[in-house]
PDB file of C-alpha atoms in Angstrom:
ATOM      1  CA  ASP A   1      94.355 -47.225 159.587  1.00 85.00           C
ATOM      2  CA  ALA A   2      92.780 -46.021 163.429  1.00 89.00           C
ATOM      3  CA  SER A   3      92.046 -49.109 164.249  1.00 92.00           C
ATOM      4  CA  ARG A   4      95.431 -49.976 164.926  1.00 91.00           C
ATOM      5  CA  ILE A   5      96.452 -46.589 166.375  1.00 92.00           C
ATOM      6  CA  GLU A   6      93.910 -47.254 168.841  1.00 94.00           C
ATOM      7  CA  THR A   7      95.169 -50.684 169.770  1.00 95.00           C
ATOM      8  CA  VAL A   8      98.969 -49.575 169.800  1.00 95.00           C
ATOM      9  CA  ALA A   9      96.945 -46.657 172.444  1.00 96.00           C
ATOM     10  CA  SER A  10      95.440 -49.372 174.308  1.00 96.00           C
ATOM     11  CA  GLY A  11      98.093 -51.381 174.465  1.00 96.00           C
ATOM     12  CA  VAL A  12     100.905 -48.387 175.918  1.00 96.00           C
ATOM     13  CA  LYS A  13      98.217 -48.082 178.721  1.00 96.00           C
ATOM     14  CA  ARG A  14      97.646 -51.853 179.556  1.00 96.00           C
ATOM     15  CA  HIS A  15     101.545 -51.824 180.134  1.00 96.00           C
ATOM     16  CA  ALA A  16     101.655 -48.569 181.889  1.00 93.00           C
ATOM     17  CA  PHE A  17     104.584 -47.514 179.837  1.00 91.00           C
ATOM     18  CA  LYS A  18     106.700 -44.365 181.069  1.00 88.00           C
ATOM     19  CA  GLN A  19     108.229 -43.111 178.165  1.00 92.00           C
ATOM     20  CA  LEU A  20     106.711 -43.121 174.413  1.00 96.00           C
ATOM     21  CA  VAL A  21     108.242 -41.744 171.475  1.00 97.00           C
ATOM     22  CA  VAL A  22     105.589 -41.126 168.358  1.00 96.00           C
ATOM     23  CA  ASP A  23     107.433 -40.548 165.269  1.00 93.00           C
ATOM     24  CA  PRO A  24     104.101 -39.904 163.465  1.00 90.00           C
ATOM     25  CA  VAL A  25     105.291 -41.953 160.040  1.00 78.00           C
ATOM     26  CA  MET A  26     102.074 -40.116 157.771  1.00 74.00           C
ATOM     27  CA  ILE A  27     104.279 -38.699 154.911  1.00 63.00           C
ATOM     28  CA  ALA A  28     106.715 -40.182 152.380  1.00 57.00           C
ATOM     29  CA  LYS A  29     109.274 -38.962 150.994  1.00 56.00           C
ATOM     30  CA  GLY A  30     107.934 -38.563 147.490  1.00 57.00           C
ATOM     31  CA  GLY A  31     105.114 -36.950 149.358  1.00 59.00           C
ATOM     32  CA  ALA A  32     102.515 -39.520 149.397  1.00 58.00           C
ATOM     33  CA  SER A  33     100.017 -40.143 152.433  1.00 65.00           C
ATOM     34  CA  LEU A  34     100.512 -43.184 154.094  1.00 62.00           C
ATOM     35  CA  LEU A  35      97.446 -42.889 156.726  1.00 68.00           C
ATOM     36  CA  GLN A  36      94.147 -42.668 156.366  1.00 67.00           C
ATOM     37  CA  ASP A  37      92.059 -39.561 156.944  1.00 73.00           C
ATOM     38  CA  THR A  38      90.763 -41.464 159.888  1.00 78.00           C
ATOM     39  CA  ALA A  39      94.006 -42.615 161.619  1.00 86.00           C
ATOM     40  CA  VAL A  40      95.329 -39.369 161.337  1.00 88.00           C
ATOM     41  CA  GLU A  41      92.156 -38.194 164.195  1.00 90.00           C
ATOM     42  CA  ALA A  42      93.263 -41.431 166.155  1.00 91.00           C
ATOM     43  CA  LEU A  43      96.583 -40.243 165.971  1.00 93.00           C
ATOM     44  CA  LYS A  44      95.661 -37.279 167.697  1.00 94.00           C
ATOM     45  CA  THR A  45      93.054 -38.363 169.481  1.00 94.00           C
ATOM     46  CA  ALA A  46      94.402 -41.741 171.376  1.00 94.00           C
ATOM     47  CA  LEU A  47      97.856 -41.904 170.847  1.00 94.00           C
ATOM     48  CA  LEU A  48     100.006 -38.459 170.860  1.00 96.00           C
ATOM     49  CA  PRO A  49      97.598 -37.606 174.733  1.00 96.00           C
ATOM     50  CA  LEU A  50     100.159 -40.719 175.679  1.00 97.00           C
ATOM     51  CA  ALA A  51     103.568 -39.549 174.092  1.00 96.00           C
ATOM     52  CA  THR A  52     106.504 -38.901 176.112  1.00 95.00           C
ATOM     53  CA  VAL A  53     107.956 -36.734 172.834  1.00 97.00           C
ATOM     54  CA  VAL A  54     106.291 -37.017 169.229  1.00 97.00           C
ATOM     55  CA  THR A  55     108.740 -36.513 166.417  1.00 96.00           C
ATOM     56  CA  PRO A  56     106.615 -34.825 163.060  1.00 95.00           C
ATOM     57  CA  ASN A  57     108.729 -33.621 160.223  1.00 92.00           C
ATOM     58  CA  VAL A  58     107.276 -30.389 158.330  1.00 92.00           C
ATOM     59  CA  PRO A  59     104.426 -31.763 156.270  1.00 90.00           C
ATOM     60  CA  GLU A  60     103.369 -33.934 159.253  1.00 92.00           C
ATOM     61  CA  ALA A  61     103.652 -31.146 161.576  1.00 94.00           C
ATOM     62  CA  GLU A  62     101.432 -28.969 158.770  1.00 93.00           C
ATOM     63  CA  VAL A  63      98.796 -32.284 159.111  1.00 91.00           C
ATOM     64  CA  LEU A  64      98.514 -32.644 162.658  1.00 94.00           C
ATOM     65  CA  ALA A  65      98.684 -28.863 163.217  1.00 95.00           C
ATOM     66  CA  GLY A  66      96.036 -28.008 160.495  1.00 94.00           C
ATOM     67  CA  LEU A  67      98.416 -25.272 159.050  1.00 95.00           C
ATOM     68  CA  THR A  68     100.684 -24.212 156.379  1.00 95.00           C
ATOM     69  CA  ILE A  69     104.294 -23.732 157.798  1.00 94.00           C
ATOM     70  CA  ARG A  70     106.088 -20.815 155.870  1.00 92.00           C
ATOM     71  CA  SER A  71     107.634 -19.040 158.412  1.00 91.00           C
ATOM     72  CA  PHE A  72     109.519 -19.783 162.016  1.00 91.00           C
ATOM     73  CA  GLN A  73     106.474 -18.572 163.540  1.00 93.00           C
ATOM     74  CA  ASP A  74     104.463 -20.932 161.693  1.00 94.00           C
ATOM     75  CA  ARG A  75     106.773 -23.786 163.334  1.00 93.00           C
ATOM     76  CA  LEU A  76     106.498 -22.178 166.785  1.00 94.00           C
ATOM     77  CA  GLU A  77     102.868 -22.074 165.932  1.00 96.00           C
ATOM     78  CA  ALA A  78     102.541 -25.665 164.921  1.00 96.00           C
ATOM     79  CA  ALA A  79     104.661 -27.238 167.670  1.00 96.00           C
ATOM     80  CA  GLU A  80     102.037 -25.257 170.251  1.00 96.00           C
ATOM     81  CA  ARG A  81      99.014 -26.712 168.268  1.00 97.00           C
ATOM     82  CA  ILE A  82     100.918 -30.379 168.956  1.00 97.00           C
ATOM     83  CA  LEU A  83     101.881 -30.382 172.169  1.00 97.00           C
ATOM     84  CA  ALA A  84      98.103 -29.005 173.273  1.00 96.00           C
ATOM     85  CA  LEU A  85      97.260 -32.585 172.147  1.00 96.00           C
ATOM     86  CA  GLY A  86      98.743 -33.636 174.816  1.00 96.00           C
ATOM     87  CA  ALA A  87     102.416 -35.249 174.203  1.00 96.00           C
ATOM     88  CA  LYS A  88     104.755 -33.954 177.063  1.00 96.00           C
ATOM     89  CA  ALA A  89     106.757 -32.570 174.339  1.00 96.00           C
ATOM     90  CA  VAL A  90     107.918 -31.996 170.785  1.00 97.00           C
ATOM     91  CA  VAL A  91     110.430 -31.969 168.794  1.00 97.00           C
ATOM     92  CA  LEU A  92     109.473 -30.334 165.124  1.00 96.00           C
ATOM     93  CA  LYS A  93     112.575 -31.654 162.430  1.00 92.00           C
ATOM     94  CA  GLY A  94     113.385 -28.990 159.908  1.00 85.00           C
ATOM     95  CA  GLY A  95     114.863 -31.338 157.258  1.00 75.00           C
ATOM     96  CA  HIS A  96     112.548 -30.200 154.754  1.00 75.00           C
ATOM     97  CA  LEU A  97     113.444 -26.665 155.088  1.00 76.00           C
ATOM     98  CA  GLU A  98     115.258 -24.618 153.555  1.00 78.00           C
ATOM     99  CA  GLY A  99     118.735 -22.867 154.616  1.00 79.00           C
ATOM    100  CA  GLU A 100     122.367 -24.224 155.250  1.00 85.00           C
ATOM    101  CA  ARG A 101     121.385 -25.580 158.760  1.00 88.00           C
ATOM    102  CA  ALA A 102     119.025 -28.389 159.359  1.00 83.00           C
ATOM    103  CA  GLU A 103     117.078 -26.687 162.594  1.00 90.00           C
ATOM    104  CA  ASP A 104     115.097 -28.850 164.726  1.00 92.00           C
ATOM    105  CA  LEU A 105     112.508 -27.084 167.048  1.00 94.00           C
ATOM    106  CA  VAL A 106     111.866 -28.225 170.954  1.00 95.00           C
ATOM    107  CA  LEU A 107     108.879 -27.516 172.313  1.00 95.00           C
ATOM    108  CA  THR A 108     107.876 -28.547 176.284  1.00 94.00           C
ATOM    109  CA  ALA A 109     105.555 -27.086 178.487  1.00 91.00           C
ATOM    110  CA  SER A 110     108.102 -25.232 179.992  1.00 90.00           C
ATOM    111  CA  GLU A 111     111.118 -24.616 177.723  1.00 90.00           C
ATOM    112  CA  ALA A 112     112.226 -23.985 173.872  1.00 93.00           C
ATOM    113  CA  PHE A 113     114.946 -25.055 171.841  1.00 93.00           C
ATOM    114  CA  LEU A 114     116.484 -24.937 168.706  1.00 92.00           C
ATOM    115  CA  VAL A 115     119.375 -28.039 167.717  1.00 91.00           C
ATOM    116  CA  SER A 116     120.402 -27.415 164.186  1.00 89.00           C
ATOM    117  CA  ALA A 117     123.779 -28.859 162.224  1.00 86.00           C
ATOM    118  CA  PRO A 118     125.335 -28.398 158.696  1.00 87.00           C
ATOM    119  CA  ARG A 119     122.666 -29.630 155.932  1.00 86.00           C
ATOM    120  CA  ILE A 120     124.253 -32.624 154.427  1.00 84.00           C
ATOM    121  CA  ASP A 121     123.982 -32.873 150.291  1.00 85.00           C
ATOM    122  CA  THR A 122     123.478 -36.308 149.960  1.00 80.00           C
ATOM    123  CA  LEU A 123     121.165 -38.654 149.175  1.00 78.00           C
ATOM    124  CA  ASP A 124     122.004 -41.324 151.963  1.00 74.00           C
ATOM    125  CA  THR A 125     119.081 -39.858 154.004  1.00 74.00           C
ATOM    126  CA  HIS A 126     116.942 -43.161 153.574  1.00 78.00           C
ATOM    127  CA  GLY A 127     115.281 -43.543 157.272  1.00 75.00           C
ATOM    128  CA  THR A 128     116.937 -40.106 158.766  1.00 80.00           C
ATOM    129  CA  GLY A 129     113.416 -40.101 160.716  1.00 86.00           C
ATOM    130  CA  CYS A 130     112.977 -43.059 162.035  1.00 89.00           C
ATOM    131  CA  THR A 131     116.898 -43.202 162.998  1.00 91.00           C
ATOM    132  CA  PHE A 132     116.345 -40.160 164.839  1.00 92.00           C
ATOM    133  CA  SER A 133     113.520 -41.147 166.737  1.00 95.00           C
ATOM    134  CA  ALA A 134     114.665 -44.535 167.924  1.00 95.00           C
ATOM    135  CA  ALA A 135     118.231 -42.585 168.887  1.00 94.00           C
ATOM    136  CA  LEU A 136     115.803 -40.385 171.147  1.00 96.00           C
ATOM    137  CA  THR A 137     114.399 -43.216 172.428  1.00 96.00           C
ATOM    138  CA  ALA A 138     117.598 -45.156 173.649  1.00 96.00           C
ATOM    139  CA  GLU A 139     118.892 -41.929 175.099  1.00 96.00           C
ATOM    140  CA  LEU A 140     115.642 -41.528 177.129  1.00 96.00           C
ATOM    141  CA  ALA A 141     115.580 -45.018 178.340  1.00 95.00           C
ATOM    142  CA  LYS A 142     119.083 -43.955 179.293  1.00 96.00           C
ATOM    143  CA  GLY A 143     117.385 -41.947 181.772  1.00 95.00           C
ATOM    144  CA  ARG A 144     118.707 -38.493 179.854  1.00 95.00           C
ATOM    145  CA  PRO A 145     116.911 -35.292 180.280  1.00 93.00           C
ATOM    146  CA  MET A 146     115.015 -34.695 176.820  1.00 92.00           C
ATOM    147  CA  ILE A 147     116.993 -32.103 175.835  1.00 90.00           C
ATOM    148  CA  GLU A 148     120.315 -33.741 176.277  1.00 93.00           C
ATOM    149  CA  ALA A 149     118.549 -36.913 174.521  1.00 94.00           C
ATOM    150  CA  THR A 150     117.824 -34.450 171.670  1.00 93.00           C
ATOM    151  CA  VAL A 151     120.899 -33.446 170.955  1.00 93.00           C
ATOM    152  CA  THR A 152     122.182 -36.557 171.357  1.00 93.00           C
ATOM    153  CA  ALA A 153     120.194 -38.114 168.830  1.00 92.00           C
ATOM    154  CA  LYS A 154     120.829 -35.100 166.482  1.00 91.00           C
ATOM    155  CA  ARG A 155     124.232 -35.881 166.576  1.00 91.00           C
ATOM    156  CA  PHE A 156     123.821 -39.345 165.922  1.00 91.00           C
ATOM    157  CA  ILE A 157     121.755 -38.725 163.035  1.00 87.00           C
ATOM    158  CA  GLN A 158     124.020 -36.515 161.366  1.00 89.00           C
ATOM    159  CA  SER A 159     126.857 -38.880 161.673  1.00 88.00           C
ATOM    160  CA  ALA A 160     124.750 -41.344 159.872  1.00 86.00           C
ATOM    161  CA  ILE A 161     124.148 -38.694 157.187  1.00 86.00           C
ATOM    162  CA  THR A 162     127.153 -37.436 156.990  1.00 85.00           C
ATOM    163  CA  TYR A 163     128.967 -40.623 156.720  1.00 85.00           C
ATOM    164  CA  GLY A 164     126.501 -42.591 154.239  1.00 80.00           C
ATOM    165  CA  LEU A 165     126.999 -45.961 153.215  1.00 81.00           C
ATOM    166  CA  GLU A 166     126.702 -44.739 149.348  1.00 80.00           C
ATOM    167  CA  ILE A 167     124.915 -48.072 148.307  1.00 83.00           C
ATOM    168  CA  GLY A 168     122.039 -48.624 145.942  1.00 77.00           C
ATOM    169  CA  THR A 169     120.190 -46.535 144.100  1.00 79.00           C
ATOM    170  CA  GLY A 170     118.347 -43.676 144.888  1.00 75.00           C
ATOM    171  CA  HIS A 171     118.004 -42.277 148.521  1.00 80.00           C
ATOM    172  CA  GLY A 172     120.486 -44.546 150.471  1.00 76.00           C
ATOM    173  CA  PRO A 173     120.292 -45.857 153.935  1.00 82.00           C
ATOM    174  CA  THR A 174     121.604 -43.793 156.863  1.00 81.00           C
ATOM    175  CA  ASN A 175     125.012 -45.079 158.178  1.00 78.00           C
ATOM    176  CA  HIS A 176     124.313 -46.450 161.706  1.00 82.00           C
ATOM    177  CA  TRP A 177     127.652 -47.271 162.546  1.00 82.00           C
ATOM    178  CA  ALA A 178     129.018 -43.479 161.600  1.00 80.00           C
ATOM    179  CA  TYR A 179     128.177 -42.226 165.058  1.00 82.00           C
ATOM    180  CA  GLY A 180     130.846 -42.400 167.812  1.00 76.00           C
ATOM    181  CA  MET A 181     133.701 -42.707 165.055  1.00 75.00           C
ATOM    182  CA  HIS A 182     133.754 -39.434 163.979  1.00 66.00           C
ATOM    183  CA  GLY A 183     133.350 -35.363 165.455  1.00 59.00           C
ATOM    184  CA  GLU A 184     130.460 -33.763 167.005  1.00 59.00           C
ATOM    185  CA  GLU A 185     129.890 -32.798 162.929  1.00 64.00           C
ATOM    186  CA  GLY A 186     128.542 -29.274 164.010  1.00 78.00           C
ATOM    187  CA  VAL A 187     125.604 -29.582 166.526  1.00 84.00           C
ATOM    188  CA  THR A 188     124.523 -26.484 168.100  1.00 77.00           C
ATOM    189  CA  LEU A 189     121.867 -25.759 171.100  1.00 78.00           C
ATOM    190  CA  GLU A 190     120.047 -22.404 171.270  1.00 82.00           C
ATOM    191  CA  THR A 191     118.012 -21.593 173.825  1.00 78.00           C
ATOM    192  CA  ILE A 192     114.435 -19.359 172.378  1.00 76.00           C
ATOM    193  CA  THR A 193     111.878 -17.451 174.120  1.00 67.00           C
ATOM    194  CA  THR A 194     108.309 -18.008 173.109  1.00 63.00           C
ATOM    195  CA  SER A 195     105.261 -16.952 174.747  1.00 57.00           C
ATOM    196  CA  ARG A 196     105.627 -20.480 176.899  1.00 51.00           C
ATOM    197  CA  ALA A 197     109.199 -20.620 177.638  1.00 45.00           C
ATOM    198  CA  ARG A 198     109.574 -17.436 179.119  1.00 37.00           C
TER     199      ARG A 198
END
C-alpha cells in the first residue's frame, strides 16, 4: 500500500543509498493486481524518482506509463514515460511478449539498448523478475556500468531458466546455481537509436 512505499522511500533518503533497483512487483503471473491504486501513485511519485533503475515487465510498464503496449514503438514510449518519472534507467523486460527471443529494452538519459536471449519453453519461470533484478543489483554493487550489469543479469536469468530445477508442480522456480556452470546462453546486445539516444 501507499504508506509502506512512502516508508521505504523515506528510508532510502535517510540512509542516502547510492544505488536503488526498483522491481515494481505490481501484477501477479496470473494477472491479479498486487498493489492498491493509491500505492501505484506512491510508487510513481515517491520511490521511482529515487531509483537508479526500474525493471518493469510489460503489464507493469503499461500501468506505470498509462498506455497499452502492442508494438516496439509502444515499448519505447512506455520506457520514456517511466524514465520521466525520475529513474536514471529503465529496463523494460520482454518476457511477456511474443517471438523467438525474449527482448529487454534498456533506456537511460543518453542511451538505448536491446538485450535479448532465446525464449525457453519451460514452466520453471517462478521468480524470473526477482532473480533478474537481484542479479542486476549485485552487478551494480560491484561497480559495473549499467549496460554491463544488465547483460550479466540477463545471462544469469537465462541460465536459471534454461537449466530449470524441474521440481514441484505448476510454475517451478528458477535455478540460481546454473550461472557459471554453462555457456552464455545466446544473450546479445544491440544499440538502438531513439529520439533520446541520438
